[in-house]
CSV table of C-alpha atoms in Angstrom, one decimal:
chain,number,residue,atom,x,y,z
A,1,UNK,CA,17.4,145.6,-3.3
A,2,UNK,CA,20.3,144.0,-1.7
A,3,UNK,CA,20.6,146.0,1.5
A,4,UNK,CA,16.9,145.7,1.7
A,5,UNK,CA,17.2,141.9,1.8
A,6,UNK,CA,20.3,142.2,4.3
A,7,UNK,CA,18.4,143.8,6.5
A,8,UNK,CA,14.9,141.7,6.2
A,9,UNK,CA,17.6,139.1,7.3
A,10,UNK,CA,19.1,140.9,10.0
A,11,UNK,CA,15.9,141.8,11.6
A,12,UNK,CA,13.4,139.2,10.4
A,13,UNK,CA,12.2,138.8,14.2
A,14,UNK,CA,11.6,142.2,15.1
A,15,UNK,CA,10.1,142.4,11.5
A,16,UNK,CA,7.1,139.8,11.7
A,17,UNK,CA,6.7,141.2,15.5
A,18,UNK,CA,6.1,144.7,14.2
A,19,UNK,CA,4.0,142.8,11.8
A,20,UNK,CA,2.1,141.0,14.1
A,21,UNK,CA,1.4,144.4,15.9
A,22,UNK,CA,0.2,146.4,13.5
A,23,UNK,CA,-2.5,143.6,12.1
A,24,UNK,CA,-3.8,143.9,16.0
A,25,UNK,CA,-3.8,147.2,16.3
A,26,UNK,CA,-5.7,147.1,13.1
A,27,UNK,CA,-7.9,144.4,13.9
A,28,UNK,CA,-8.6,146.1,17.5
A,29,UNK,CA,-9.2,149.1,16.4
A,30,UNK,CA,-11.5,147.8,13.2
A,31,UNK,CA,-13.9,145.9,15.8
A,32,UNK,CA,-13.9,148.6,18.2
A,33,UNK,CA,-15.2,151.1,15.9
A,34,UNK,CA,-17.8,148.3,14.5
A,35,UNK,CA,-19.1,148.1,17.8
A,36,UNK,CA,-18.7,151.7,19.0
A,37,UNK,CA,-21.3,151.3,21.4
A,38,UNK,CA,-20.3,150.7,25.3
A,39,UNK,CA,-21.9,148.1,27.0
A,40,UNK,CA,-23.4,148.7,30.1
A,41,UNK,CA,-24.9,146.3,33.0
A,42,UNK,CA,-26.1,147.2,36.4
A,43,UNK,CA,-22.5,146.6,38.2
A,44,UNK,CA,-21.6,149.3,35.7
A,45,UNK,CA,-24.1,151.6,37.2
A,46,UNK,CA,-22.6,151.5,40.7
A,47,UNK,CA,-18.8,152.5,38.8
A,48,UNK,CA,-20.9,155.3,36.8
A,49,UNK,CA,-22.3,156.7,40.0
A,50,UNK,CA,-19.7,156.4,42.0
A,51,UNK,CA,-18.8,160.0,43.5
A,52,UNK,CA,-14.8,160.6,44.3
A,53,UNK,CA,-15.5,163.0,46.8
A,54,UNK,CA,-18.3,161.4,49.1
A,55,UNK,CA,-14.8,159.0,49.5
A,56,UNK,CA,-12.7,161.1,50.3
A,57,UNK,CA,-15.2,162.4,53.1
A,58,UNK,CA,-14.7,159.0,54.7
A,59,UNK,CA,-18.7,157.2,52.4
A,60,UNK,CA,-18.1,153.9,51.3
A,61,UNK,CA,-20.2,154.9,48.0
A,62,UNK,CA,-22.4,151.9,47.0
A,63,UNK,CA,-20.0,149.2,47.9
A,64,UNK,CA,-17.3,150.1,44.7
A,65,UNK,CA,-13.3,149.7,44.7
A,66,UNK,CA,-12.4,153.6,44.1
A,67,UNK,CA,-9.9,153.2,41.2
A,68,UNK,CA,-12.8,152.7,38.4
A,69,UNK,CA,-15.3,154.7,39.8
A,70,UNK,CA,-13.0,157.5,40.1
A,71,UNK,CA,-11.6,157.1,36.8
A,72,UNK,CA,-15.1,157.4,35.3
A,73,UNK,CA,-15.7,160.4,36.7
A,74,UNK,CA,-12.6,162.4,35.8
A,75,UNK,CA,-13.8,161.3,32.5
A,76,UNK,CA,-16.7,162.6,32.3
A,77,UNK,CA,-15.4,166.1,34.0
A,78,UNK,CA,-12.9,166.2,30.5
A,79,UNK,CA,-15.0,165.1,28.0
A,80,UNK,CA,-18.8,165.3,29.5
A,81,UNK,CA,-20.9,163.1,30.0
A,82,UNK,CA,-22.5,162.7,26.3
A,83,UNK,CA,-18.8,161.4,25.6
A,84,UNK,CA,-18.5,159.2,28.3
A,85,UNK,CA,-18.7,156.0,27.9
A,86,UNK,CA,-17.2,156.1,24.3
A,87,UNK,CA,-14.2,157.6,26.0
A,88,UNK,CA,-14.4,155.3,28.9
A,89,UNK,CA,-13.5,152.4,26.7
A,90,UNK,CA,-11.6,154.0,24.1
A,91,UNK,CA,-9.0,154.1,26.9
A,92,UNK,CA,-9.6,150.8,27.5
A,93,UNK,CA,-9.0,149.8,24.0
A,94,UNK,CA,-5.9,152.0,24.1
A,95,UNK,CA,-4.1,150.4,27.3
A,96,UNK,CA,-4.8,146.8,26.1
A,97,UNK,CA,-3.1,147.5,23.0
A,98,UNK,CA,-0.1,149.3,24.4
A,99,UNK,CA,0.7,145.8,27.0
A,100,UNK,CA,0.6,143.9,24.2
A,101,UNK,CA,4.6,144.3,23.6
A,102,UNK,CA,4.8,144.2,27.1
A,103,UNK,CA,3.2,140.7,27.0
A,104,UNK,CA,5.1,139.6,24.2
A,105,UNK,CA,8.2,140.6,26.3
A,106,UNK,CA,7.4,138.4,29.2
A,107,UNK,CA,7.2,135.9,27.2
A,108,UNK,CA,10.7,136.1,25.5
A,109,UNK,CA,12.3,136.6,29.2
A,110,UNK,CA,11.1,133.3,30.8
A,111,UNK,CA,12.4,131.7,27.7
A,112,UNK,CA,9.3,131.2,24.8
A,113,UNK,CA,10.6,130.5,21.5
A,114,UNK,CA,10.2,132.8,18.6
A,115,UNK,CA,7.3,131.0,16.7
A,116,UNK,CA,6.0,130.1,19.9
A,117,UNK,CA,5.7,133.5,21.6
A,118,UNK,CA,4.7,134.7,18.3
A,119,UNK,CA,1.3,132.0,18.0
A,120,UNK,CA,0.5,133.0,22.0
A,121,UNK,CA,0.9,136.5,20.9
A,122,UNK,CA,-1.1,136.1,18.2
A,123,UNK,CA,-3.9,133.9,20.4
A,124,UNK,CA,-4.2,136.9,22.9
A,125,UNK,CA,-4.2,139.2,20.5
A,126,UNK,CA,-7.4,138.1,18.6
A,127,UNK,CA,-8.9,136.2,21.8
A,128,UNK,CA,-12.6,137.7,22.1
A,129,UNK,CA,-12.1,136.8,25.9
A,130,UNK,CA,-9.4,139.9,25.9
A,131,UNK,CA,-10.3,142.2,23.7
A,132,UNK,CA,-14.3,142.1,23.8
A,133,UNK,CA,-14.2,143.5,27.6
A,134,UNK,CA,-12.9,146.6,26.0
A,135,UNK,CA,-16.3,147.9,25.8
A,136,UNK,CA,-17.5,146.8,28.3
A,137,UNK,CA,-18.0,149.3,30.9
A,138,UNK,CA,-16.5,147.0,34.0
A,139,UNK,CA,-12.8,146.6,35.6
A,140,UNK,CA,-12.3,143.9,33.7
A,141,UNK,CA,-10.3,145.2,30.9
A,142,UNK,CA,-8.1,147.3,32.8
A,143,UNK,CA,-7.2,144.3,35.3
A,144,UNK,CA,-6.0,142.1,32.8
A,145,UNK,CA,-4.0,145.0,31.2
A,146,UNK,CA,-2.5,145.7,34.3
A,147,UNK,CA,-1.9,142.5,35.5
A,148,UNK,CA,0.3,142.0,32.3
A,149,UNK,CA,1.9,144.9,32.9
A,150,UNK,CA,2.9,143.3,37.1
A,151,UNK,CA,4.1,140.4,35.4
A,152,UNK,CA,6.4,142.2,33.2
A,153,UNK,CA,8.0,143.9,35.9
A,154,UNK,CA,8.5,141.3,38.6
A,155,UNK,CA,9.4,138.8,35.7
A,156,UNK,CA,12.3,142.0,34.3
A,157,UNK,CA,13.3,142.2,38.5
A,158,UNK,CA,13.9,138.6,38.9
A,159,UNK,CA,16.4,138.7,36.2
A,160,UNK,CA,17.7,141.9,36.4
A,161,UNK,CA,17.0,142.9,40.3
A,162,UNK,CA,16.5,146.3,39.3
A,163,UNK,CA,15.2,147.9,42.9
A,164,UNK,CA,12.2,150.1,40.2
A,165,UNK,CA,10.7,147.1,38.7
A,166,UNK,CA,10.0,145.7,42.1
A,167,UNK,CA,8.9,148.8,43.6
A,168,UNK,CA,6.9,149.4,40.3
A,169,UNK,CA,5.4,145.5,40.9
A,170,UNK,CA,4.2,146.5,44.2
A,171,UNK,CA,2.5,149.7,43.2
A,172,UNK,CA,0.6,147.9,40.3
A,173,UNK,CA,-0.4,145.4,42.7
A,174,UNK,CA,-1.5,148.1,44.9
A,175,UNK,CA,-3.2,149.9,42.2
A,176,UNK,CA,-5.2,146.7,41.4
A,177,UNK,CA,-6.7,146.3,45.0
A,178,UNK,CA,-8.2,149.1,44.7
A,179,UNK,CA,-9.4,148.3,41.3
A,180,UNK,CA,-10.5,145.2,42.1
A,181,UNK,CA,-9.8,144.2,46.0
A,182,UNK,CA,-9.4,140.1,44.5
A,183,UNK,CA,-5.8,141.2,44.3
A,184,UNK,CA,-4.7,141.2,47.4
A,185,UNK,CA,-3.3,137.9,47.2
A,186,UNK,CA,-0.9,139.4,44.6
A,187,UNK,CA,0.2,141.9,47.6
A,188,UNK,CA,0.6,139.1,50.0
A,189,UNK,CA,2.5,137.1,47.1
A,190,UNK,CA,4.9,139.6,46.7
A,191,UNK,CA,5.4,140.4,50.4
A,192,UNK,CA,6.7,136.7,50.7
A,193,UNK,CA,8.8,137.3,47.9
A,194,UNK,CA,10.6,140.3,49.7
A,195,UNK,CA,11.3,138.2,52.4
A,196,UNK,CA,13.3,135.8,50.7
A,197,UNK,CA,15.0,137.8,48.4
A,198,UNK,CA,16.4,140.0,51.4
A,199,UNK,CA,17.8,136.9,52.4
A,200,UNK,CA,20.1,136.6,49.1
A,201,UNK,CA,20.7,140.4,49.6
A,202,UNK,CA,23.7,142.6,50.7
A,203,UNK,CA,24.0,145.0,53.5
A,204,UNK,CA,22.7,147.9,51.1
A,205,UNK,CA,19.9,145.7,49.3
A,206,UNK,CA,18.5,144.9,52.7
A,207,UNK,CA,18.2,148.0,53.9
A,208,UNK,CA,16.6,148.9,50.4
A,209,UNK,CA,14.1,146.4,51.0
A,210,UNK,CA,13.5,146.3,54.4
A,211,UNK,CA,12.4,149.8,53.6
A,212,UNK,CA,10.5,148.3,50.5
A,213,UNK,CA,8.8,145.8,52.7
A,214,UNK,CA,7.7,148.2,55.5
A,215,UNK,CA,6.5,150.4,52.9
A,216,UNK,CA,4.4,147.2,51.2
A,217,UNK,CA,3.3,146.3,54.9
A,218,UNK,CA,1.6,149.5,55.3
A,219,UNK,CA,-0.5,149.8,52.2
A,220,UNK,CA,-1.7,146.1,52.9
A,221,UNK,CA,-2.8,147.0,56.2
A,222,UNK,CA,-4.3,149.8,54.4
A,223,UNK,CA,-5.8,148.2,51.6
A,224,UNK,CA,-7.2,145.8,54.0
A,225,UNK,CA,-9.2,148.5,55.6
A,226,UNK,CA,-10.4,150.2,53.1
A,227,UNK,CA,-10.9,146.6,51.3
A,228,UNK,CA,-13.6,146.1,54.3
A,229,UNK,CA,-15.0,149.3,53.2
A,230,UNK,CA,-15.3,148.0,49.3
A,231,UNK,CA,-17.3,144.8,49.9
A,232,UNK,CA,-15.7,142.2,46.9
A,233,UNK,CA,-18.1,142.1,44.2
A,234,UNK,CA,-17.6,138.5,42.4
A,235,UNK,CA,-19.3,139.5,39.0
A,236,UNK,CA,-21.6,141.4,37.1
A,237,UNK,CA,-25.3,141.7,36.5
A,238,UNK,CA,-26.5,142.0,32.8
């Protein structure tokens, strides 16, 4: 009993975290399987049709970023499409629970207290706003999982200037544009920032991101294209 209280000491932070955790993995899961059924509106419909390949061969395919659409339909070549749409936002559900450490972790790094970050964590956690997009069949879920996941990294380079987490920042951004083409202006955000940290950087680190910034360059010019080709939908259509 003793080392068990020692160690409920030791590690009473990481406890109630791991607490905190599992009652939202609980509680997501628990609503997600009392309201198994996807929703679907007619912006859905576009994502659900949307055909990978007619892309590739150069078809803008109903006006649709690719990421979703294509994501969708590798679905339903794995499960079928009976299975779709359950699988569609299971994997929904899945991601937005795996970035909740993540989001937790930003937190801690730009300085949140303990009971603080645990009450935020807690308030995204159980938000409806977060979690009830899960089954919904619409970007939405997977650009606010992914946009934790950007802020974790370029929040972990800031303080650490690991080259990866900056690189990784920029291809999460880039995956996001053509998810939803509104983030752009996180591309151009980060191209500014390349600029000035090359400025604080030494010989070796500005040739790194030099590189890094040519690189970034391109894929705006490119998302830009094909961002003319994938008209900006503001919203859906129930």
């Amino acid at each position: 009993m003793h080392k068990i209280k020692k160690f409920a000491a030791e590690h009473k932070r990481e406890i109630i975290f791991a607490a905190i955790y599992l009652l939202m993995v609980v509680f997501r899961f628990s609503w997600f399987y009392t309201h198994e059924t996807a929703i679907v509106y007619r912006d859905s419909q576009d994502y659900l049709a949307y055909d990978p390949i007619r892309a590739l061969q150069g078809s803008a395919v109903n006006g649709r970023a690719p990421v979703y659409g294509t994501i969708l339909y590798l679905i339903r070549i794995i499960v079928g499409e009976w299975h779709q749409l359950h699988a569609a936002t299971f994997l929904q559900e899945l991601v937005g629970i795996a970035v909740l450490p993540l989001f937790s972790a930003t937190l801690r790094r730009v300085g949140v207290g303990t009971r603080v970050r645990a009450a935020v964590l807690l308030l995204y956690g159980f938000c409806p706003a977060v979690y009830g997009w899960d089954n919904v069949v619409l970007t939405e879920s997977l650009s606010l999982s992914a946009t934790v996941v950007f802020f974790f990294l370029i929040v972990r380079y800031i303080q650490e200037r690991r080259f990866w987490d900056g690189a990784g920042a920029l291809l999460v951004t880039v995956w996001l544009i053509f998810l939803r083409p509104q983030f752009l202006t996180y591309l151009a955000m980060l191209m500014v920032f390349f600029v000035w940290r090359m400025f604080y950087a030494d010989k070796k680190e500005k040739k790194i991101w030099a590189s890094c910034l040519h690189w970034g360059q391109l894929l705006r010019w490119g998302s830009l294209s094909i961002a003319r080709r994938f008209p900006i939908s503001s919203g859906y259509s129930p």
